């Protein structure tokens, strides 16, 4: 068959993922004790020990050059390793196989494999490793916490339980610049509707005084966070890449046969719990919610995470984990929040469509951009399609994404404002601009334009206020 | 209990010689004057008005018993009636009213006659008259409307309006009697009818007593609206929920109903809508309470100072009640004005929304409303109540602002021909603006101990929400209060989000405040600069900020981008560049200004006025003379 004669492309993939602590098995013969988690688990014991030992050695060795900044990654022909020490002596290592091209050979010879060593970016996968840890910490607290509570056994158990599932959701082939930023997409909203949401949040927190923090999202975009920025960043990631996508399908299916509204008092509403009980009326319903850990001024606190949604509006309510949540409470919350949230959701939707109508029909613009503000983590991308649970679709060629990543690395090296303009092989112009805490990347599809014209075009975009408008 | 008396008699009553066998007392509703006539006037007539200016004393010949005595408006002419029969006709004179300083109306049982008085000629001129059978009449001096009771039953009322020498017959109307007597007889008493203006409109109030046969278990007050033109309509029914003897007053646009047997009073506000009742049925605003106990201050030379004031008997049978707000005790010689006290309403009216509706229509409401605001934002406050209170306040505030705006616009467009009499809108006490709220409620509230900061911020945001809802521009000091409170509790991320959504609107003071927060919250720097940029009138400030951060090139780039490069002070930039200690930077900035000089003046050198001499010296020291830009030779 013809396909047999064609080249075969392999995207980067996860080879190994392990976590170790060198202080747990310092003596010879006890090396296995260092290993807290190893993926894939079916690797032979001695190989595990060997790989961990190698990483240890590399880190130790590189420390001699710069004691404060040990090695972050190791490039080899076939793969790339990433090292991260999130807590003292705890190391997370991720090994990613480089993308490769398999070229078939004639005469039944085995195909030739060509590794593309320079294709993947340290910044992108370094960020992926850090995010793995943040996600673990969100749901389990620090490694140290598990050690205090139940020693190494408990930690190993928790790591096993968490990473077994989590690693399956890593899609290394579609990681890009957005993973580096780890930003938050904010929903654009007029002042009045925003104030109404504020008022709603304040009222709910007043009448249900158990609620400590509230976050409010619409269309998977953030509008309000009562949590601190860093906690919100990881919670936002969890909500938008895991929880919401899992629940979006029943909603989509229900579009033709509208969701059955709940009745609270004499008010119809579309509110429902995304975490906790699926049906309040079920006598067997369990009132257990996922627990999350957020930072406080002096450490961290454990909270129940209640996610409640009505149409496209989602509210996250966080309550101290020391409180036991009852059916009564959930019914009270449902009765109070359901109708109000339904009303707000339709208000926001109306606002949104009005604004869209004013701005006119959406034309295919001559450019695409990614914007990120380090200050508030605000992120906007017209390159990425809607994220789903499985994949993150981009509308541009991976080569262009790679250029964006490279420009970002250049920006990270110096502290000053910079501007980089690149003409890509495919006739696209790529412009990167860094100003104070903001970064903007624009891809222009004007192959006949010259440098000056491109510069003018970007200036025009800036005047439209991508940078200083909201977010 | 004592703080629940919401009605009181005024502190300084008009005092007069009490009625006796030798002293007759008359009251003129038009001028609010009390006439004490001793021995038919021969030994003196003392007239006491609401103020000292309208008080007069005189003597006149005793020509028989005085039936009625009144000054024309402005005390110009005195009219005295001594007999019931008029001279000319064989009709009984029921009375007379002055409708102007020189115009008088006589009401007889056979009609009314309207005269102009010529005091110099001591003569009258008949302007207009109308024949009609009259049972009794009432006069409303504020509107100069006379109401005549006609027909046998007396329940067909015929109003006449007087203005500038004209008499205008208004449309008559019939009062529905609870029982129609058979055979017909006079059934509507003048005691049960009163006229008064409420919220600027003339009403006829009818005290409808209960009647067993008509299936009305308790008495009610029926209000008929009497417009200048058009038909009179029954518009409001006030439910008294009791029976007995009543008297009516109007105070501060409230209908006050006194009930003699229980010695209490009720108040009604016809603008207060009852949600669950039929159209315009009104229940009392507050539960029945008596007028605040009153002690008669013993005045005059005979009084021993240590003698305690005597308690006054309220709701006495010797009281006479006049419109709108007058109570007279002829036997004791006092005229009081009835007054409404608002603070008890705050205790008696639990529904804060209704309370605000009530208070906002009262005359001296400001301090009470502010106290309600303080109370609602106190320990037992709840956000929905706070929101309602704010929305009610801002509704009134917005209406005033709009009226003011319309007026200003009309003034600016010059005196228009048609509506020359554009009046400046009156700012009533109910207009509570942001500075009032800030001074009396919010600034102290944010300092209060024992209130959670969550609640404080929620209240501030609720006020800002309400202002926005009514499209009122929020003053920056409110934003400053929000920021101060957030900063105090380290809630910087919250602040950041508010700014991100422009909830705290851009202004220079706010940008400067943000800038001052930079040391505790570094992102405030960016927020501040963005704000200044959006304002687009703060380019100088942006340059200053950037220079102070030693971002000299950034400042230079910025000022070029906004086209202000030619006008900036070169010295300022050179100072900043030199301070950085970065020699290349200094070189770049120095050369850039030399180029500017060249472009503007044809020479790269600095003018003496720019005070750059020391920088030129410094430049030469660093880079040598030859590095200086040479004047271009043509």
PDB file of N, CA and C in Angstrom, chain A residues 36-92:
ATOM      1  N   UNK A  36       9.304   7.341  45.050  1.00  0.00           N
ATOM      2  CA  UNK A  36       7.960   7.494  45.610  1.00  0.00           C
ATOM      3  C   UNK A  36       6.885   7.182  44.579  1.00  0.00           C
ATOM      4  N   UNK A  37       7.219   7.454  43.329  1.00  0.00           N
ATOM      5  CA  UNK A  37       6.257   7.182  42.261  1.00  0.00           C
ATOM      6  C   UNK A  37       7.036   6.956  40.982  1.00  0.00           C
ATOM      7  N   UNK A  38       6.594   5.987  40.201  1.00  0.00           N
ATOM      8  CA  UNK A  38       7.287   5.757  38.942  1.00  0.00           C
ATOM      9  C   UNK A  38       6.290   5.353  37.872  1.00  0.00           C
ATOM     10  N   UNK A  39       6.377   6.062  36.754  1.00  0.00           N
ATOM     11  CA  UNK A  39       5.505   5.742  35.625  1.00  0.00           C
ATOM     12  C   UNK A  39       6.391   5.451  34.414  1.00  0.00           C
ATOM     13  N   UNK A  40       6.218   4.429  33.654  1.00  0.00           N
ATOM     14  CA  UNK A  40       5.198   3.386  33.875  1.00  0.00           C
ATOM     15  C   UNK A  40       5.614   2.441  34.993  1.00  0.00           C
ATOM     16  N   UNK A  41       4.624   1.932  35.677  1.00  0.00           N
ATOM     17  CA  UNK A  41       4.916   1.178  36.893  1.00  0.00           C
ATOM     18  C   UNK A  41       5.554  -0.186  36.589  1.00  0.00           C
ATOM     19  N   UNK A  42       5.346  -0.674  35.351  1.00  0.00           N
ATOM     20  CA  UNK A  42       5.833  -2.019  35.059  1.00  0.00           C
ATOM     21  C   UNK A  42       7.315  -2.054  34.667  1.00  0.00           C
ATOM     22  N   UNK A  43       8.010  -0.930  34.802  1.00  0.00           N
ATOM     23  CA  UNK A  43       9.445  -0.918  34.500  1.00  0.00           C
ATOM     24  C   UNK A  43      10.177  -1.757  35.555  1.00  0.00           C
ATOM     25  N   UNK A  44      11.141  -2.412  35.120  1.00  0.00           N
ATOM     26  CA  UNK A  44      11.904  -3.296  36.015  1.00  0.00           C
ATOM     27  C   UNK A  44      12.610  -2.460  37.081  1.00  0.00           C
ATOM     28  N   UNK A  45      12.677  -3.019  38.310  1.00  0.00           N
ATOM     29  CA  UNK A  45      13.143  -2.283  39.471  1.00  0.00           C
ATOM     30  C   UNK A  45      14.530  -1.672  39.281  1.00  0.00           C
ATOM     31  N   UNK A  46      15.437  -2.457  38.737  1.00  0.00           N
ATOM     32  CA  UNK A  46      16.793  -1.955  38.601  1.00  0.00           C
ATOM     33  C   UNK A  46      16.887  -0.805  37.614  1.00  0.00           C
ATOM     34  N   UNK A  47      16.015  -0.863  36.610  1.00  0.00           N
ATOM     35  CA  UNK A  47      16.022   0.244  35.643  1.00  0.00           C
ATOM     36  C   UNK A  47      15.528   1.519  36.303  1.00  0.00           C
ATOM     37  N   UNK A  48      14.501   1.353  37.152  1.00  0.00           N
ATOM     38  CA  UNK A  48      13.993   2.507  37.891  1.00  0.00           C
ATOM     39  C   UNK A  48      15.116   3.140  38.707  1.00  0.00           C
ATOM     40  N   UNK A  49      15.820   2.251  39.453  1.00  0.00           N
ATOM     41  CA  UNK A  49      16.894   2.734  40.314  1.00  0.00           C
ATOM     42  C   UNK A  49      17.975   3.427  39.503  1.00  0.00           C
ATOM     43  N   UNK A  50      18.282   2.845  38.360  1.00  0.00           N
ATOM     44  CA  UNK A  50      19.309   3.407  37.497  1.00  0.00           C
ATOM     45  C   UNK A  50      18.917   4.810  37.011  1.00  0.00           C
ATOM     46  N   UNK A  51      17.683   4.906  36.544  1.00  0.00           N
ATOM     47  CA  UNK A  51      17.224   6.195  36.011  1.00  0.00           C
ATOM     48  C   UNK A  51      17.187   7.283  37.088  1.00  0.00           C
ATOM     49  N   UNK A  52      16.700   6.904  38.254  1.00  0.00           N
ATOM     50  CA  UNK A  52      16.654   7.871  39.344  1.00  0.00           C
ATOM     51  C   UNK A  52      18.072   8.287  39.721  1.00  0.00           C
ATOM     52  N   UNK A  53      18.962   7.300  39.801  1.00  0.00           N
ATOM     53  CA  UNK A  53      20.347   7.572  40.157  1.00  0.00           C
ATOM     54  C   UNK A  53      20.988   8.531  39.169  1.00  0.00           C
ATOM     55  N   UNK A  54      20.704   8.325  37.914  1.00  0.00           N
ATOM     56  CA  UNK A  54      21.273   9.184  36.875  1.00  0.00           C
ATOM     57  C   UNK A  54      20.827  10.640  37.061  1.00  0.00           C
ATOM     58  N   UNK A  55      19.523  10.792  37.306  1.00  0.00           N
ATOM     59  CA  UNK A  55      18.994  12.152  37.501  1.00  0.00           C
ATOM     60  C   UNK A  55      19.660  12.812  38.708  1.00  0.00           C
ATOM     61  N   UNK A  56      19.771  12.031  39.772  1.00  0.00           N
ATOM     62  CA  UNK A  56      20.406  12.540  40.983  1.00  0.00           C
ATOM     63  C   UNK A  56      21.809  13.040  40.681  1.00  0.00           C
ATOM     64  N   UNK A  57      22.507  12.231  39.930  1.00  0.00           N
ATOM     65  CA  UNK A  57      23.891  12.557  39.607  1.00  0.00           C
ATOM     66  C   UNK A  57      23.972  13.829  38.777  1.00  0.00           C
ATOM     67  N   UNK A  58      23.091  13.931  37.807  1.00  0.00           N
ATOM     68  CA  UNK A  58      23.119  15.116  36.939  1.00  0.00           C
ATOM     69  C   UNK A  58      22.854  16.374  37.757  1.00  0.00           C
ATOM     70  N   UNK A  59      21.848  16.283  38.629  1.00  0.00           N
ATOM     71  CA  UNK A  59      21.507  17.440  39.439  1.00  0.00           C
ATOM     72  C   UNK A  59      22.680  17.811  40.345  1.00  0.00           C
ATOM     73  N   UNK A  60      23.275  16.806  40.967  1.00  0.00           N
ATOM     74  CA  UNK A  60      24.420  17.049  41.843  1.00  0.00           C
ATOM     75  C   UNK A  60      25.569  17.687  41.085  1.00  0.00           C
ATOM     76  N   UNK A  61      25.810  17.134  39.920  1.00  0.00           N
ATOM     77  CA  UNK A  61      26.927  17.598  39.111  1.00  0.00           C
ATOM     78  C   UNK A  61      26.737  19.059  38.682  1.00  0.00           C
ATOM     79  N   UNK A  62      25.528  19.350  38.199  1.00  0.00           N
ATOM     80  CA  UNK A  62      25.314  20.715  37.707  1.00  0.00           C
ATOM     81  C   UNK A  62      25.292  21.722  38.837  1.00  0.00           C
ATOM     82  N   UNK A  63      24.993  21.256  40.038  1.00  0.00           N
ATOM     83  CA  UNK A  63      24.982  22.153  41.183  1.00  0.00           C
ATOM     84  C   UNK A  63      26.361  22.776  41.424  1.00  0.00           C
ATOM     85  N   UNK A  64      27.365  22.070  41.049  1.00  0.00           N
ATOM     86  CA  UNK A  64      28.708  22.603  41.271  1.00  0.00           C
ATOM     87  C   UNK A  64      28.950  23.859  40.455  1.00  0.00           C
ATOM     88  N   UNK A  65      28.228  24.006  39.337  1.00  0.00           N
ATOM     89  CA  UNK A  65      28.398  25.215  38.526  1.00  0.00           C
ATOM     90  C   UNK A  65      27.572  26.365  39.063  1.00  0.00           C
ATOM     91  N   UNK A  66      26.401  26.044  39.521  1.00  0.00           N
ATOM     92  CA  UNK A  66      25.515  27.104  40.032  1.00  0.00           C
ATOM     93  C   UNK A  66      24.680  26.521  41.156  1.00  0.00           C
ATOM     94  N   UNK A  67      25.120  26.709  42.395  1.00  0.00           N
ATOM     95  CA  UNK A  67      24.457  26.047  43.529  1.00  0.00           C
ATOM     96  C   UNK A  67      22.982  26.434  43.678  1.00  0.00           C
ATOM     97  N   UNK A  68      22.645  27.678  43.273  1.00  0.00           N
ATOM     98  CA  UNK A  68      21.261  28.106  43.496  1.00  0.00           C
ATOM     99  C   UNK A  68      20.333  27.659  42.375  1.00  0.00           C
ATOM    100  N   UNK A  69      20.893  27.411  41.195  1.00  0.00           N
ATOM    101  CA  UNK A  69      20.028  27.031  40.080  1.00  0.00           C
ATOM    102  C   UNK A  69      20.487  25.706  39.491  1.00  0.00           C
ATOM    103  N   UNK A  70      20.019  24.597  40.026  1.00  0.00           N
ATOM    104  CA  UNK A  70      20.413  23.309  39.478  1.00  0.00           C
ATOM    105  C   UNK A  70      19.793  23.105  38.092  1.00  0.00           C
ATOM    106  N   UNK A  71      20.225  22.053  37.424  1.00  0.00           N
ATOM    107  CA  UNK A  71      19.769  21.814  36.055  1.00  0.00           C
ATOM    108  C   UNK A  71      18.262  21.680  36.001  1.00  0.00           C
ATOM    109  N   UNK A  72      17.703  22.202  34.925  1.00  0.00           N
ATOM    110  CA  UNK A  72      16.261  22.091  34.744  1.00  0.00           C
ATOM    111  C   UNK A  72      15.911  21.044  33.702  1.00  0.00           C
ATOM    112  N   UNK A  73      16.821  20.844  32.757  1.00  0.00           N
ATOM    113  CA  UNK A  73      16.508  19.846  31.738  1.00  0.00           C
ATOM    114  C   UNK A  73      17.781  19.261  31.148  1.00  0.00           C
ATOM    115  N   UNK A  74      17.628  18.087  30.578  1.00  0.00           N
ATOM    116  CA  UNK A  74      18.762  17.404  29.934  1.00  0.00           C
ATOM    117  C   UNK A  74      18.339  16.998  28.533  1.00  0.00           C
ATOM    118  N   UNK A  75      19.102  17.500  27.540  1.00  0.00           N
ATOM    119  CA  UNK A  75      18.758  17.194  26.152  1.00  0.00           C
ATOM    120  C   UNK A  75      19.556  15.997  25.675  1.00  0.00           C
ATOM    121  N   UNK A  76      18.904  15.007  25.130  1.00  0.00           N
ATOM    122  CA  UNK A  76      19.614  13.897  24.479  1.00  0.00           C
ATOM    123  C   UNK A  76      19.018  13.721  23.095  1.00  0.00           C
ATOM    124  N   UNK A  77      19.583  12.838  22.353  1.00  0.00           N
ATOM    125  CA  UNK A  77      19.099  12.671  20.981  1.00  0.00           C
ATOM    126  C   UNK A  77      17.653  12.190  20.947  1.00  0.00           C
ATOM    127  N   UNK A  78      17.375  11.185  21.791  1.00  0.00           N
ATOM    128  CA  UNK A  78      16.057  10.575  21.729  1.00  0.00           C
ATOM    129  C   UNK A  78      15.016  11.258  22.622  1.00  0.00           C
ATOM    130  N   UNK A  79      15.474  11.805  23.705  1.00  0.00           N
ATOM    131  CA  UNK A  79      14.479  12.386  24.587  1.00  0.00           C
ATOM    132  C   UNK A  79      15.010  13.584  25.365  1.00  0.00           C
ATOM    133  N   UNK A  80      14.115  14.122  26.135  1.00  0.00           N
ATOM    134  CA  UNK A  80      14.491  15.269  26.948  1.00  0.00           C
ATOM    135  C   UNK A  80      13.940  15.051  28.354  1.00  0.00           C
ATOM    136  N   UNK A  81      14.785  15.333  29.362  1.00  0.00           N
ATOM    137  CA  UNK A  81      14.358  15.132  30.734  1.00  0.00           C
ATOM    138  C   UNK A  81      14.199  16.481  31.425  1.00  0.00           C
ATOM    139  N   UNK A  82      13.156  16.552  32.244  1.00  0.00           N
ATOM    140  CA  UNK A  82      12.903  17.798  32.974  1.00  0.00           C
ATOM    141  C   UNK A  82      12.938  17.528  34.468  1.00  0.00           C
ATOM    142  N   UNK A  83      13.706  18.366  35.194  1.00  0.00           N
ATOM    143  CA  UNK A  83      13.853  18.197  36.641  1.00  0.00           C
ATOM    144  C   UNK A  83      13.175  19.349  37.365  1.00  0.00           C
ATOM    145  N   UNK A  84      12.516  19.002  38.441  1.00  0.00           N
ATOM    146  CA  UNK A  84      11.847  20.058  39.213  1.00  0.00           C
ATOM    147  C   UNK A  84      11.828  19.659  40.682  1.00  0.00           C
ATOM    148  N   UNK A  85      12.286  20.557  41.520  1.00  0.00           N
ATOM    149  CA  UNK A  85      12.301  20.282  42.967  1.00  0.00           C
ATOM    150  C   UNK A  85      11.273  21.192  43.641  1.00  0.00           C
ATOM    151  N   UNK A  86      10.013  20.743  43.753  1.00  0.00           N
ATOM    152  CA  UNK A  86       8.963  21.613  44.281  1.00  0.00           C
ATOM    153  C   UNK A  86       9.084  21.841  45.781  1.00  0.00           C
ATOM    154  N   UNK A  87       9.550  20.814  46.507  1.00  0.00           N
ATOM    155  CA  UNK A  87       9.755  20.953  47.947  1.00  0.00           C
ATOM    156  C   UNK A  87      11.152  20.409  48.225  1.00  0.00           C
ATOM    157  N   UNK A  88      11.705  20.800  49.355  1.00  0.00           N
ATOM    158  CA  UNK A  88      13.083  20.406  49.659  1.00  0.00           C
ATOM    159  C   UNK A  88      13.283  18.903  49.489  1.00  0.00           C
ATOM    160  N   UNK A  89      14.246  18.556  48.617  1.00  0.00           N
ATOM    161  CA  UNK A  89      14.640  17.164  48.385  1.00  0.00           C
ATOM    162  C   UNK A  89      13.618  16.299  47.648  1.00  0.00           C
ATOM    163  N   UNK A  90      12.481  16.839  47.352  1.00  0.00           N
ATOM    164  CA  UNK A  90      11.514  16.092  46.535  1.00  0.00           C
ATOM    165  C   UNK A  90      11.711  16.500  45.078  1.00  0.00           C
ATOM    166  N   UNK A  91      11.965  15.498  44.231  1.00  0.00           N
ATOM    167  CA  UNK A  91      12.227  15.791  42.820  1.00  0.00           C
ATOM    168  C   UNK A  91      11.179  15.145  41.944  1.00  0.00           C
ATOM    169  N   UNK A  92      10.690  15.946  40.989  1.00  0.00           N
ATOM    170  CA  UNK A  92       9.798  15.383  39.980  1.00  0.00           C
ATOM    171  C   UNK A  92      10.574  15.381  38.664  1.00  0.00           C
TER     172      UNK A  92
END
